[in-house]
PDB file of C-alpha atoms in Angstrom:
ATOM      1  CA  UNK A   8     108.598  59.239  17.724  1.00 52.00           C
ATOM      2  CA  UNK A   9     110.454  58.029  20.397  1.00 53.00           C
ATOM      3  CA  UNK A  10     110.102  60.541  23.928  1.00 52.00           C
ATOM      4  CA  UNK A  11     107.221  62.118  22.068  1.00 57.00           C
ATOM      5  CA  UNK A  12     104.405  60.351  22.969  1.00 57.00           C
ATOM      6  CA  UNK A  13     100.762  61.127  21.513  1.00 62.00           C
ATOM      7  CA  UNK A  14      99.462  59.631  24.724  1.00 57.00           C
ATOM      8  CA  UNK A  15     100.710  59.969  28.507  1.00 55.00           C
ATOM      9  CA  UNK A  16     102.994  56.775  29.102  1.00 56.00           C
ATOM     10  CA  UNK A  17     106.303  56.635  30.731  1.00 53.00           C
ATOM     11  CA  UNK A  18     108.710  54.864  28.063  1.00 51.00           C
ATOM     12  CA  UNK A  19     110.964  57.413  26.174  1.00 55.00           C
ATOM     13  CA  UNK A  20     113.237  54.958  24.377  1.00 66.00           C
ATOM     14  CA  UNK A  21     110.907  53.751  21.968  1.00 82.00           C
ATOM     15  CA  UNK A  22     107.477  53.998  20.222  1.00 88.00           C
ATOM     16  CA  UNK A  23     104.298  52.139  22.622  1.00 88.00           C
ATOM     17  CA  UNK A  24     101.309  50.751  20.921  1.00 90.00           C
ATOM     18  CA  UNK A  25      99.640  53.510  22.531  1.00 90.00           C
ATOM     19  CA  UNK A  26     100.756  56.040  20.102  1.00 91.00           C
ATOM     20  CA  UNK A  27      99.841  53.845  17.331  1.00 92.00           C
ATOM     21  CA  UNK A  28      96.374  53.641  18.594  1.00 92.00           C
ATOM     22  CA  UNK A  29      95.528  57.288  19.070  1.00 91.00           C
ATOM     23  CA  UNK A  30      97.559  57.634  15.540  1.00 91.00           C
ATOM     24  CA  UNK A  31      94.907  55.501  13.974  1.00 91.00           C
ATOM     25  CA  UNK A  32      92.143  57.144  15.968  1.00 90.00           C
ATOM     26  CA  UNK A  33      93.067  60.269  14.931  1.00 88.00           C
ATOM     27  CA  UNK A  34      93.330  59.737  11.220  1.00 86.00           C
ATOM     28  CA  UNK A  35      90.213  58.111  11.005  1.00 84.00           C
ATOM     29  CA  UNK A  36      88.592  61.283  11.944  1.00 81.00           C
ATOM     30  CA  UNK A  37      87.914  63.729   8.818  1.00 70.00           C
ATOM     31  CA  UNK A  38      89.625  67.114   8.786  1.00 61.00           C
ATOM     32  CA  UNK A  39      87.631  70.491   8.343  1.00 56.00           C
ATOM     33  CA  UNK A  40      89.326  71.309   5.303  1.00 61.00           C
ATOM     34  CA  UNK A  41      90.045  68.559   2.760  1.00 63.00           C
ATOM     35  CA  UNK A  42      90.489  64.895   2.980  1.00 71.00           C
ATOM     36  CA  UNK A  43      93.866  63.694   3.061  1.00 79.00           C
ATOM     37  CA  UNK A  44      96.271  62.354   5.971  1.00 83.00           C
ATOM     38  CA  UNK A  45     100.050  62.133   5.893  1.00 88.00           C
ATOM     39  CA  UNK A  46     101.764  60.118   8.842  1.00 91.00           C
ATOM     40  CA  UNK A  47     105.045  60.121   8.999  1.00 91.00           C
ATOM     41  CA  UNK A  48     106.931  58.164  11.757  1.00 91.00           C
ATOM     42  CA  UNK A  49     110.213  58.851  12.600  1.00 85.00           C
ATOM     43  CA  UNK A  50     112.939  56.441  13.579  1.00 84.00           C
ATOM     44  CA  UNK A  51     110.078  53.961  12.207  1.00 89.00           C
ATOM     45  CA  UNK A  52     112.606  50.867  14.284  1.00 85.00           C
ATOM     46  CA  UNK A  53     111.813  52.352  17.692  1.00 86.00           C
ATOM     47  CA  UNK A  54     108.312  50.859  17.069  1.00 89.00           C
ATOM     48  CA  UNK A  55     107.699  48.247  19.790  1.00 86.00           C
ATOM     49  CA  UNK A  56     106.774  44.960  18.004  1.00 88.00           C
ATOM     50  CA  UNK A  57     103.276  45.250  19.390  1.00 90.00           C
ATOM     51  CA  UNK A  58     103.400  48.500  18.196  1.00 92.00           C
ATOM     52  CA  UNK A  59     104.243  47.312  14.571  1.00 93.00           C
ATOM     53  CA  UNK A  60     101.711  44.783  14.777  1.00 92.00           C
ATOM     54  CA  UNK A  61      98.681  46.853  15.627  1.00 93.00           C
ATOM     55  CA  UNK A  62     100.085  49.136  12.755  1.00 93.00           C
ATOM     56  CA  UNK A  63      99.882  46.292  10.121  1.00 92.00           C
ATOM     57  CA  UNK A  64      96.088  46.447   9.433  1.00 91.00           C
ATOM     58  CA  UNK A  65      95.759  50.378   8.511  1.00 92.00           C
ATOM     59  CA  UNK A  66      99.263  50.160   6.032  1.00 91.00           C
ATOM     60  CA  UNK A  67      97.614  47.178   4.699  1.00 89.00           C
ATOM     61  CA  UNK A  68      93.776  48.992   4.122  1.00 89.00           C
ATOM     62  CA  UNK A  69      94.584  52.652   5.190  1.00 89.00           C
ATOM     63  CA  UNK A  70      91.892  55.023   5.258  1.00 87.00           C
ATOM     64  CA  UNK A  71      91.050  56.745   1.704  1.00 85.00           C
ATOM     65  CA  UNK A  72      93.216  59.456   1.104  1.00 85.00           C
ATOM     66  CA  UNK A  73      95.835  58.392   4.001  1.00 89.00           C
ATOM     67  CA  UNK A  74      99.100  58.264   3.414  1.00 91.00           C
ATOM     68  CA  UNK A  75     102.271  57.048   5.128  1.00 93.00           C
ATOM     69  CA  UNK A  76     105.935  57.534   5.253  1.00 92.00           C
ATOM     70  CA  UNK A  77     108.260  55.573   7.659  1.00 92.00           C
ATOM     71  CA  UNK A  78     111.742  56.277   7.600  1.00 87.00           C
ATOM     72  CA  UNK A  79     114.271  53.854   9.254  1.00 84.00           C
ATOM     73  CA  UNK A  80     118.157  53.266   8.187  1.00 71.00           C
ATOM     74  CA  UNK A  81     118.073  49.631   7.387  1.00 70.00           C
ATOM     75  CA  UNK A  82     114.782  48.196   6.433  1.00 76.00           C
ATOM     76  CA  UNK A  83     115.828  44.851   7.975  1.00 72.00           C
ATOM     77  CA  UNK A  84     114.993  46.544  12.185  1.00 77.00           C
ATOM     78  CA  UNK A  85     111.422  46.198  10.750  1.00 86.00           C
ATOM     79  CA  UNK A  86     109.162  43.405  10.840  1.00 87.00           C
ATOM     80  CA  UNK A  87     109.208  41.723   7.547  1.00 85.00           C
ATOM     81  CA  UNK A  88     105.719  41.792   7.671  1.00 88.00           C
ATOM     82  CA  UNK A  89     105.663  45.858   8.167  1.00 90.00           C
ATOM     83  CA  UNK A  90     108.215  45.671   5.073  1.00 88.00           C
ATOM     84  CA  UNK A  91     106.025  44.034   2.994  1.00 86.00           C
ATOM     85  CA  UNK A  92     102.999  46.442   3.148  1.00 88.00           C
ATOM     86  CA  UNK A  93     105.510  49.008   1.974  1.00 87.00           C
ATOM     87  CA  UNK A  94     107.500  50.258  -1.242  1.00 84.00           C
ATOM     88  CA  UNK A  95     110.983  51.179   0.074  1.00 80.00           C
ATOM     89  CA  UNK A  96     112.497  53.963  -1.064  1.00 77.00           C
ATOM     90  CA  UNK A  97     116.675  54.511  -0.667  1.00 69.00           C
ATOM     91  CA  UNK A  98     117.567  57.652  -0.013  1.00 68.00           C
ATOM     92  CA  UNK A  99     121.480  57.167  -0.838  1.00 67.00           C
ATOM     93  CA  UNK A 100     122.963  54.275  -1.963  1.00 70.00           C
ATOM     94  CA  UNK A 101     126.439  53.787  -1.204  1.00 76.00           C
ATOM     95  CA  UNK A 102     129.217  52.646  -3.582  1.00 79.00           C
ATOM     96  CA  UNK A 103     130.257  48.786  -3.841  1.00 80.00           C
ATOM     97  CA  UNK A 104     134.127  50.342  -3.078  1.00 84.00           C
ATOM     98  CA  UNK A 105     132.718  51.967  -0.188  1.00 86.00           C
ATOM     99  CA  UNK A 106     131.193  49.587   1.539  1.00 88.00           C
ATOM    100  CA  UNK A 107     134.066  47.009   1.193  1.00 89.00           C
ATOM    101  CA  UNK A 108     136.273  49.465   2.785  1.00 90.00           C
ATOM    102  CA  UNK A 109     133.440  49.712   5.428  1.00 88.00           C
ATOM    103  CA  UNK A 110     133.365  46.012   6.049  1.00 91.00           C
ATOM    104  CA  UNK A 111     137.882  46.443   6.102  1.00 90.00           C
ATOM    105  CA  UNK A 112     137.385  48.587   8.989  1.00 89.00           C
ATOM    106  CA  UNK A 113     134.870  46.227  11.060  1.00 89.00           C
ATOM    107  CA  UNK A 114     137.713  44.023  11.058  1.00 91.00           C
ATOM    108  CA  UNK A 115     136.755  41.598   8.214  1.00 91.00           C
ATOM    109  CA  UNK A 116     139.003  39.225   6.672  1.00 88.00           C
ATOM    110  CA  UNK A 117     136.733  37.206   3.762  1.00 90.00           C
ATOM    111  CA  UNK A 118     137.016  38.871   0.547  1.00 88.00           C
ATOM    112  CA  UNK A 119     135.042  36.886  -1.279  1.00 85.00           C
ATOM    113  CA  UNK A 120     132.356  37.242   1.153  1.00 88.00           C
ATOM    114  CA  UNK A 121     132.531  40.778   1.356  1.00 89.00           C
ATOM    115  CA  UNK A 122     132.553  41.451  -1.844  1.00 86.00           C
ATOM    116  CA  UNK A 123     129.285  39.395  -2.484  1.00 83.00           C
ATOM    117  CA  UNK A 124     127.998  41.546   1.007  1.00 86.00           C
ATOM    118  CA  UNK A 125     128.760  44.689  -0.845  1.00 84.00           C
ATOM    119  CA  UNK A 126     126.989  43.678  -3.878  1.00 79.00           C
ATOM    120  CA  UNK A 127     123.852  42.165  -2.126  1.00 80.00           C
ATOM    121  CA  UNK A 128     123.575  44.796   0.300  1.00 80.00           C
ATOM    122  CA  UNK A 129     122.297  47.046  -2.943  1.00 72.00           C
ATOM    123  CA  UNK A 130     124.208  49.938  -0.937  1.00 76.00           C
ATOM    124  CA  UNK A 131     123.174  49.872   2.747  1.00 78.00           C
ATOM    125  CA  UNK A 132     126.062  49.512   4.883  1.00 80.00           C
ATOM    126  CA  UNK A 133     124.095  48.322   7.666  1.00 79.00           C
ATOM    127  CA  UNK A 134     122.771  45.359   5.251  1.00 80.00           C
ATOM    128  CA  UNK A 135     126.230  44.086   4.292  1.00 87.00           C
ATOM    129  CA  UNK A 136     127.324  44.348   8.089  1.00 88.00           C
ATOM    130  CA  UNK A 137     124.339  41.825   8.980  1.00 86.00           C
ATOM    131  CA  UNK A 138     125.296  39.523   6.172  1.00 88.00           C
ATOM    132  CA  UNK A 139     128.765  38.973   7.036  1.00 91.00           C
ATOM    133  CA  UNK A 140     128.260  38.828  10.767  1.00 89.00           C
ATOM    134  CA  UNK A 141     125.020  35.870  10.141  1.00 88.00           C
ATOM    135  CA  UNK A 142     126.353  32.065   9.019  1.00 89.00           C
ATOM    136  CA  UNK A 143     123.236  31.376   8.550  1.00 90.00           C
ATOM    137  CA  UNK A 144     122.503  34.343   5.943  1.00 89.00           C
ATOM    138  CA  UNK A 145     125.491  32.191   3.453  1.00 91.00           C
ATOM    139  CA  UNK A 146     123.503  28.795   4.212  1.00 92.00           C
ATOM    140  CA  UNK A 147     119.875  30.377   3.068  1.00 92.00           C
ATOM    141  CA  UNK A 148     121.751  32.294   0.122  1.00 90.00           C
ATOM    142  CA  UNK A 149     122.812  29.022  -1.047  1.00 90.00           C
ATOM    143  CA  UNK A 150     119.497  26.975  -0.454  1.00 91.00           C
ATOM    144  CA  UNK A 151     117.797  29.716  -2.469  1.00 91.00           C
ATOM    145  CA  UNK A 152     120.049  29.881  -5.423  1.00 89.00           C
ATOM    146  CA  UNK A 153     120.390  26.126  -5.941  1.00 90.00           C
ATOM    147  CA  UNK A 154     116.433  25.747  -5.517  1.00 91.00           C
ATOM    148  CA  UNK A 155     115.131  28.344  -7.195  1.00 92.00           C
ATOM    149  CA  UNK A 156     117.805  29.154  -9.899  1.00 89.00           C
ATOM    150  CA  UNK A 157     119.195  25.858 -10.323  1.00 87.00           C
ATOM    151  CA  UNK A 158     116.054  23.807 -10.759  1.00 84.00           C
ATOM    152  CA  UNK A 159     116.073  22.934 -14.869  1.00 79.00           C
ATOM    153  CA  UNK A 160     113.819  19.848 -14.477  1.00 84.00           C
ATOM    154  CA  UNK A 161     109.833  20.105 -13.922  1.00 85.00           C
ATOM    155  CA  UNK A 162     109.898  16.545 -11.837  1.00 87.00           C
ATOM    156  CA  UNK A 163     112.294  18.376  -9.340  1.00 90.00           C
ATOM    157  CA  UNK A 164     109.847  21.463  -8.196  1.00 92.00           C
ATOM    158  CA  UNK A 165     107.291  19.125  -6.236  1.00 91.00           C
ATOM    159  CA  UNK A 166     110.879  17.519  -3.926  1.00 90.00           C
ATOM    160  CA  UNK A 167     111.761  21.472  -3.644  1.00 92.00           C
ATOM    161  CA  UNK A 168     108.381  22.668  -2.815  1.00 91.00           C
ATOM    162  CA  UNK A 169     107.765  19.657  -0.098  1.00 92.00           C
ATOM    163  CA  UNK A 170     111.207  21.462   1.321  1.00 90.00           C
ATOM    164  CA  UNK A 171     109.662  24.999   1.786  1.00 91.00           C
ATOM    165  CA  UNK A 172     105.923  24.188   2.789  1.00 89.00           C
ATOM    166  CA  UNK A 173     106.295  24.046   6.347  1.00 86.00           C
ATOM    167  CA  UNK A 174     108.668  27.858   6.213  1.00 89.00           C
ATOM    168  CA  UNK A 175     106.180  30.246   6.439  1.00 84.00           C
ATOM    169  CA  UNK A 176     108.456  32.514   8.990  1.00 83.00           C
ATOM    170  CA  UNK A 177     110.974  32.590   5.564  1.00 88.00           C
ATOM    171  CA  UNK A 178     108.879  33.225   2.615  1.00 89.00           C
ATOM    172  CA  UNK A 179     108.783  36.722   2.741  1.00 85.00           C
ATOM    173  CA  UNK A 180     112.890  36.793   3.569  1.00 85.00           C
ATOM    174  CA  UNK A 181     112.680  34.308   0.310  1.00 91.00           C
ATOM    175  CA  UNK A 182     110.649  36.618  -1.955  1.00 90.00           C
ATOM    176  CA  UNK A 183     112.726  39.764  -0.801  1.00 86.00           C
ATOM    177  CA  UNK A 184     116.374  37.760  -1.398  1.00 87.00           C
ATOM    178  CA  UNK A 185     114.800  37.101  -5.030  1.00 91.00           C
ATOM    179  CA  UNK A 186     113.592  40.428  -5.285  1.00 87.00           C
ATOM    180  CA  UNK A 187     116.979  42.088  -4.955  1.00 83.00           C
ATOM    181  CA  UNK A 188     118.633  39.365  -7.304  1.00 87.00           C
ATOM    182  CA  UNK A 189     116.268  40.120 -10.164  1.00 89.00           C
ATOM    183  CA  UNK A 190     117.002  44.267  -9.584  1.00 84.00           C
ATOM    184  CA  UNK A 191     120.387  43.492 -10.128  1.00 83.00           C
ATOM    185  CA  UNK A 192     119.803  40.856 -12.845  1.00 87.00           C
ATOM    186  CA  UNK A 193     117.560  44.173 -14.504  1.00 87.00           C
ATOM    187  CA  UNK A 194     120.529  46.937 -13.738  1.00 83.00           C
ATOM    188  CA  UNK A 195     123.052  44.743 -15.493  1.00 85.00           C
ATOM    189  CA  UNK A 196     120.634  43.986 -18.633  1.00 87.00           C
ATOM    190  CA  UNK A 197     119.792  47.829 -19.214  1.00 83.00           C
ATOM    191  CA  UNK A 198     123.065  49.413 -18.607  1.00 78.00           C
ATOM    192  CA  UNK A 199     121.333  50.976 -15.759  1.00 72.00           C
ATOM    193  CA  UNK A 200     124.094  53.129 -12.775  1.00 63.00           C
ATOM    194  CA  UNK A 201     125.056  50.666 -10.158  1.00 58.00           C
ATOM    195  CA  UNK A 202     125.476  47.686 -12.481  1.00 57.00           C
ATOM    196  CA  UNK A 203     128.173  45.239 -12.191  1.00 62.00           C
ATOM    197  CA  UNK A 204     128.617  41.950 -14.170  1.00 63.00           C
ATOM    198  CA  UNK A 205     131.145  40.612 -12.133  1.00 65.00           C
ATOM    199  CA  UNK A 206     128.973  38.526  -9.786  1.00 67.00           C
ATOM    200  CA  UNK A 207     127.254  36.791 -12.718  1.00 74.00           C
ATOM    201  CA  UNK A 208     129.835  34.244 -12.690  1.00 74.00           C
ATOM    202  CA  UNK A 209     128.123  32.950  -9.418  1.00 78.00           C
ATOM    203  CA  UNK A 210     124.632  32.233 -11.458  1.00 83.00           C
ATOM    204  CA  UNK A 211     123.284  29.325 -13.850  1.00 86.00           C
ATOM    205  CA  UNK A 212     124.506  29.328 -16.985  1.00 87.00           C
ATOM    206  CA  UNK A 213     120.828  29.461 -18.355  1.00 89.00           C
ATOM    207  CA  UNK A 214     120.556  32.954 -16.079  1.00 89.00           C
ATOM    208  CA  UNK A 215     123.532  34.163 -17.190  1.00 88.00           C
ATOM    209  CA  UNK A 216     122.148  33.889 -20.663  1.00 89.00           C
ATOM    210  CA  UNK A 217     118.924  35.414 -19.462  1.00 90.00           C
ATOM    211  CA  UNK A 218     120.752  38.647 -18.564  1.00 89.00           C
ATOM    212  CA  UNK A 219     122.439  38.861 -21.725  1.00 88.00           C
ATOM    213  CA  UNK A 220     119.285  38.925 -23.400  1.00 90.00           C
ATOM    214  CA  UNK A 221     116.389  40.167 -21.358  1.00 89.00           C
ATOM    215  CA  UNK A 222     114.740  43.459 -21.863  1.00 88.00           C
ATOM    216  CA  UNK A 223     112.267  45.634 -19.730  1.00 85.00           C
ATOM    217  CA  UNK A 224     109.292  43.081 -20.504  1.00 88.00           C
ATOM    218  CA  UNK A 225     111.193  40.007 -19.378  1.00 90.00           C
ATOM    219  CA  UNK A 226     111.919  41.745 -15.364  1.00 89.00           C
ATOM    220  CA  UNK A 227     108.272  42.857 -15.687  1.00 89.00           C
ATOM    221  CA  UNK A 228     107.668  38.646 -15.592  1.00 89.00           C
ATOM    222  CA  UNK A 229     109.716  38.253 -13.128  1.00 91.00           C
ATOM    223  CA  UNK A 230     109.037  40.877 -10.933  1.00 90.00           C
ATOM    224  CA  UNK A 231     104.833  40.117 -11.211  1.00 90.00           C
ATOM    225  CA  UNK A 232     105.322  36.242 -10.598  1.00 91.00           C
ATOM    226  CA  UNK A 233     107.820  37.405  -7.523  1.00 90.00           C
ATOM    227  CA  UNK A 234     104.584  39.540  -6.477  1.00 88.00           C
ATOM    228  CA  UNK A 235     101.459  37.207  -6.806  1.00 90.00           C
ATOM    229  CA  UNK A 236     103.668  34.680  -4.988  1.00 91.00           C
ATOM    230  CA  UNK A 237     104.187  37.514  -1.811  1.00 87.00           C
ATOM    231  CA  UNK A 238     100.310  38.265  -2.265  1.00 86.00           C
ATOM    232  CA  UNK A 239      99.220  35.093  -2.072  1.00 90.00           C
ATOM    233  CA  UNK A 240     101.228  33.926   0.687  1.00 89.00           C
ATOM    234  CA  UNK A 241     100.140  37.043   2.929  1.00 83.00           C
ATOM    235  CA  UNK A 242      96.778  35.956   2.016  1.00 85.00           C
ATOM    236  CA  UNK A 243      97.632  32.316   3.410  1.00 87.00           C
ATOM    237  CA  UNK A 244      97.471  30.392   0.474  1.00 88.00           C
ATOM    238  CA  UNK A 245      99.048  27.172   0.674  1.00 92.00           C
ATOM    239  CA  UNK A 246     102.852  27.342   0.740  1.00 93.00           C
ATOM    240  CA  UNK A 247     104.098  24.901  -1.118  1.00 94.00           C
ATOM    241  CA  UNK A 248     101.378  25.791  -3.989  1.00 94.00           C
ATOM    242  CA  UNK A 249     102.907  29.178  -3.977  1.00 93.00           C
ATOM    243  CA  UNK A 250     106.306  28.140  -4.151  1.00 94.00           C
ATOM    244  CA  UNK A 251     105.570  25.834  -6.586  1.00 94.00           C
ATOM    245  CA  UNK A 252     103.909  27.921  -8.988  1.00 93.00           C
ATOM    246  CA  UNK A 253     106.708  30.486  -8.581  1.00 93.00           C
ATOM    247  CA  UNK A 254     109.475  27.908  -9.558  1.00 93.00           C
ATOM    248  CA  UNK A 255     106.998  26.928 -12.547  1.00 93.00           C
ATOM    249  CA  UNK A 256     106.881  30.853 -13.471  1.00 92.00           C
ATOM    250  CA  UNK A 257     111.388  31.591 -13.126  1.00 91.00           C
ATOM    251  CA  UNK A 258     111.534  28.671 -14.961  1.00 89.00           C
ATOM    252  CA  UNK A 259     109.161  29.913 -18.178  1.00 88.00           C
ATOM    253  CA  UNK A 260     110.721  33.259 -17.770  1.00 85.00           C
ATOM    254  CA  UNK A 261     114.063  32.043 -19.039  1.00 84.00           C
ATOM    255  CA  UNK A 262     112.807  29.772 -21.012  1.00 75.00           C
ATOM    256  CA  UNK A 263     114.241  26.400 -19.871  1.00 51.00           C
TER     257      UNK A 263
END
């Protein structure tokens, strides 16, 4: 962590590549007694971007029987490409009430706004505060609903693909926006804590529909074509390919 250095440097307010080298170096090494690693770093947004960088590799092929755990308040001070190589785990989620008293107190004014902040933000306070304070957050929200969720006709995917090909820098912000639309989609459809139906009336008709009648199997679609899609685009297949055959996949999945 931060002012902790594994190695001698002379920064203390964040984490250098250096200490991501000799972390790497060091569990690369085999222990005396048994063969397992934990890392955990601390304050994981302190990371320099070089730093995260040089750590992408080993979370991406860590050594056998290494493990890591990075803890940071709002996944979004990561790289998305460090978020990626990990499962996040929320500690606490707070309450859609809470955080649009939250969002009162910073002195906004846009209910409507807020109130799709505090649903989006599936409880982190730090989320919804990002969303409101970024136009162009509303602009790619919209771009991705009406292109992705909107699309009914099989002629229109190859004029929406063409659109996305050259974004590379926003697939993974695309696959993680869908991501968190589909959890909700799945809390709403199970009964599951933390649902709320009220935002529905923002969706497709054809999605609404889907909620009403999906079941555990139906997400599972959803949440594997969502995954292949991330895959292969880390692995640089073609983008518009990807993004195509995702569209083809939401599109079977609710049967239209």
């Amino acid at each position: 962590r931060k002012g902790e250095p594994l190695v001698p440097t002379d920064t203390k307010n964040n984490i250098p590549v250096s200490d991501i080298n000799e972390m790497i170096r060091r569990v690369s090494l085999q222990g005396y007694e048994g063969n397992r690693h934990v890392v955990i770093i601390r304050h994981a947004e302190d990371m320099r971007p070089d730093a995260q960088n040089k750590l992408l590799k080993t979370l991406e092929e860590p050594p056998e029987g290494t493990f890591f755990l990075l803890t940071c308040p709002e996944t979004d001070l990561l790289l998305p490409t460090i978020v990626s190589r990990c499962r996040p785990l929320m500690l606490h989620r707070r309450g859609t009430d809470e955080i649009l008293q939250m969002l009162e107190e910073h002195g906004f004014e846009d209910r409507e706004r807020m109130t799709v902040a505090a649903e989006e933000s599936d409880g982190a306070i730090g989320q919804a505060l990002n969303m409101m304070e970024d136009e162009t957050y509303w602009t790619f929200r919209e771009q991705v609903r009406k292109d992705f969720l909107a699309c009914v006709r099989r002629s229109d995917v190859i004029q929406i693909s063409s659109r996305w090909k050259e974004r590379k820098d926003d697939a993974l912000r695309l696959f993680a926006m869908l991501g968190n639309l589909f959890s909700r989609m799945m809390r709403i459809s199970l009964n599951l804590p933390g649902a709320s139906s009220d935002w529905i009336r923002d969706l497709p008709e054809k999605w609404q529909a889907f909620i009403r009648r999906a079941n555990g199997k139906d997400y599972i679609q959803l949440f594997d074509a969502l995954s292949l899609a991330r895959q292969r685009t880390l692995n640089q297949v073609n983008l518009q390919t990807v993004i195509e055959q995702l569209i083809f996949s939401l599109m079977e999945a609710v049967d239209l």
